[in-house]
Amino acid sequence: MRFGKTLQASIHPPWRDHYIDYAKIKKLLREGDDSDSGRTPASRAEQMEGWTENDESEFVHELVNVQLEKVNYFQREMNEQLKSRTATCEARLEQLVSAMPARGPASSLNPVKEQIGGEERRKTLTQVLEDLDGITSDINELEKFSRVNFTGFLKAAKKHDRRSRGGSGARDKGKGKGRSGTNGEYKVRPLLQVRLSALEFNREDYSPLLYRLSAMYAFVRENIDRDANDHGQTRTSSVGSGPQPQGSRKYISHKFWVHPDNILEVKTFILRRLPVLIYNPQPSKEVDASRRDPTINSLYFDNPQFSLYHDKLSKAPEAASLRLRWYGRLSDKPDILLERKTMRDSDSEGAVEERITLKEKYVLDFINGNYAMEKTIQKMKDRPIKNGEDVNRYEALVQSLQGFIKEKKLEPMLRAVYTRTAFQIPGDDRVRVSLDTDLALIRDDCLDEDRPCRDPEEWHRKDIDDAEMEYPFSALRKGEISRFPYALLEIKVLESGLHGRSKEWVSDLMNSHLVKEAPRFSKFVHGISVLFDDHVSSFPFWLSELGTKDIRQDPKQAWEVEQQKVKKQIEDETIVGSFRPGSRDFGGRSAPFASTPNMYGGTPPVAERGLPEIAPRGEGAKKANGSDDQPSDNKDSEEDDSDTEEELAEVPRTVATVPGLRNLFPTFSTSRYGRAHRKTNIPVKLPPGVQKPGTLIMHSGPVQVEAKVWLANQRTFLKWQHVSVLLASLSLGLYNAAGKHNYIAQWLAVVYTAIAIFAAGWGYTMYMWRSRLIRERSGKDFDNVLGPVVVCVALAVALAVNFAFQYRNMKERKRNAYLPFTTAPPDIFNVSINKEHIVGLVQQFGGR
C-alpha cells in the first residue's frame, strides 16, 4: 500500500490537523503520486527541471521546521496531558484511600462508607475506571501517531534524495554538467536525522506511565468487585474466585509473536485486566514505579555436538536443558540461578524445573566440579528449623546438576538477553503473562580456538558484562548476534481452568490480530539454529516463517479466520462425537464435546441445529445449548451420555437400520450428524429472549470464497467436456468406418453422439448451477448423481444393443454357410462357355 493511503487510514480523527501534511510535501516536490515505480531517471529529471535553491530551501524549511515542529509540539503536549490526567486519577483515588481506616482484623473486608457514601464511592470508582480506559486508549493512539509521522518524515526525505540523485545523473549524462536544479549535493536525510535525534519524538518510554495506570486499575477492580459482593451481586472477578491451593500445579503455556507496532497495544490490553509486576532488586518498603523493566540474561549450556539441542528439537524422552539466569547487570552482584528443565512428556507443560542459587564467584568452580555448595549445605544443617529431608534433597540436587554437567560435557554456548514485562495479580498465579522485548541471541562459546567468542577460562563473556553493553549490542561482530524481530508473549494458565471474564479476555487476546501463535517456540533452540547453523543438522519449523511475510493481520480478516477455526473445530468434534455410542443428537446439545474440553477446561459451544453460525461464548452459550444446569464435561453422568426418547424421536431411524448401506454408498452418512443435516425442517426451541436471525453472520459481509473452490468446480466441468469429446470422437470414427449398408453401426454412432451432447450440456449446466450456489453461499449439497447415472446407463444400453445385433448377424452368417444350393446363382448359369478356351486348358494340363 502506498504511504499516502496508509497515512489516511492511520489518522485519528480528533488529531487530524496535527499529522504531517504529506500532500503538501509532495506538492513541493512537484509530485502527483506516491510511487516512483515505472519512472526513469530522465522522467525524474524532467519533473525536477527548473528546481532552484529557493525551491530547495522552501522544501527543507517546510519539512524540518514547520512539519516536524508541529508534530513534535503536539506529541509533547499530549504527553503532558496524559501525565496530568493520570495524576488527577491518582488524586481522586487517594481521597478514597485516605477515607478508609487502617485495615485490621475487623475491618479488612469492609470498605468505609461513613466518610464517603457508598453510592458516591461507587460512582467515583466507575468514573476513574472510564478515565483510565480513556488514558490507555490515548496512549495507544499517541504511539501510532508517533510511528506513522516518523515514517512519513523518513519517506519524504528518501523521495527527495532519490529524485535528486536521479535528476542529477540524467542531466549529467545528457548535458555534461548541470548545476541548475537539484543535484547530489542536496541531501535532506542527514539533516533530518540530526534534527530527530535532538528531539524526544518517537523515543518516548511509556513504561513508567503504564506502571501507574496498572496500579490504579488493580485498585479500582478490587474495590468494584468488593462492593459488588457486598451488595449480593454475582459479579465475576477479573481472574477467578481466589487463589488455588498449592501442590501439584500444572500450567498450560501459550506462546505468541507480537509485532513491534502492536507491543504497546498488547501491554495496555493486558494491564486493564492484570497489574504489572514491578521489578525491585533490593527489598524495600518503597517501590520505584519509574524503574524500567528488568533485563534478563539467560546463559544456555550445551556440548560441541549440541546433543541437548537435538534432543529438545526431536522431543526425545527426558530431554533436558540447562541455563544460568540473572536479572540486570553482573556489576550489581545479582543472585544467579542455575536451572534445569527436564521434559517428562511430549509437551513442554509437562516439564520439571529444578534450580539452585549461586553467587558469581562460585559459578566457575561449580561448573568445573570444584565446589559442591558445601557452605550453603552447612548453613542449612546449622539451622534448627530446617528439615533434614530438605537438606538431603538439596544436596542430592546439587550432585545431580554437577553430574549432569560432567556427563554431558556441557559448557556455555548461547546467551539470550531480553527485557521482560510481567503481569500477574499478587497472590493469585492462575494467570501469568510475560512479554519479552528486545530479544538478542549472542554466541557465548569457544568452539573456534583461533577466535573464541568467550575466554575458555571464564564462564561468561567479559567483553559484554564488563562494558555493560545494552541492546542492540552494536559493538559485537556480525555472526555473533541475532536480533529477533518480534516480541514474545507467553500466557500461562493453570490446567484447572478459568471461568468468567478472565476466560473471555484471555481467549480474545489469543485470537486477536495483535498476536501470532508460535507453539513450542524456544529461545535456546532458535538461537542455536541461527547462530550455529553449520554445526547442527536439523532446524525448527518456525524458521520458514521468519522474514518471509509480515505477521501483522487485518483485524477483520483475523476475526473471520478465528470464526472459521472455531466453526471447523465444532464440526470436526461433532462428527467424532456422533460415532460414540450414547452420544447426543446434533440438536442444541453439546454431548459430542463431553469429553473434549477446550484449553481452559471448559466446553466449546455448539451451533444450533440448522444454523451454521458460531454460538455465543460464556454463559449465553450454555443457555443456548440447553445445558446450563448440567456441566458439559461430566463424563460419569448417565444423563449426559444417553439419548432421551423425545430427542431420538425427532430423527428418523429407517436409514440407520440398514447395516450394509454405508458400505454400498460410502458418501452416504448414517450418523446422527448426517441425519440431522439432511433433515433441515426440524423445529428448534430457542431460549426466552433469543430470536432466530434473519441473516446469518457468514452472509452479512462480502462474498469471499477460496480459489480452490472455484478451481474444483472448473476441474469438474473440464472432466465432463473431456468425456464428451471422447464420446464424440468414438461416434465419428464409428460412423466413418461403417459401410454404406451397415445401418447398425450408423445408428450406434448416432446414439453415441447423443450421449456426447448430453454430457457436454450436463457439464455446463452443473458448472453454472454450482457457481451460483457458491456465490449465494448456499448450504445445499453440490453433488448430483443424475448426470453420471444417465451417461453410464446409456453407454451400457448402447453396448448391449451393439453386442446383440452383432451376435445375431454372426449366427445368420453361420447358418447360411452350411445350406445346400437349391437354385444356382444367376451369374453361374448366365456365363457363356468358350470351347476353344476349354480345349486349351485340357491340353495344358494333359501336357503336364
CSV table of C-alpha atoms in Angstrom, one decimal, residues 63-65 68-69 72 188-201 203:
chain,number,residue,atom,x,y,z
A,63,LEU,CA,9.8,19.6,6.2
A,64,VAL,CA,12.3,20.2,9.0
A,65,ASN,CA,11.0,23.4,10.6
A,68,LEU,CA,8.5,18.4,12.3
A,69,GLU,CA,7.9,21.2,14.9
A,72,ASN,CA,6.7,17.3,17.9
A,188,VAL,CA,17.9,16.1,3.4
A,189,ARG,CA,18.0,12.8,5.3
A,190,PRO,CA,21.3,13.5,7.3
A,191,LEU,CA,19.9,16.9,8.3
A,192,LEU,CA,16.5,15.3,9.3
A,193,GLN,CA,18.2,12.6,11.3
A,194,VAL,CA,20.2,15.1,13.3
A,195,ARG,CA,17.1,17.1,14.0
A,196,LEU,CA,15.2,14.0,15.1
A,197,SER,CA,18.0,12.9,17.4
A,198,ALA,CA,17.7,16.2,19.2
A,199,LEU,CA,14.0,15.7,19.9
A,200,GLU,CA,12.2,13.2,22.0
A,201,PHE,CA,9.9,12.5,19.1
A,203,ARG,CA,11.6,7.9,21.6
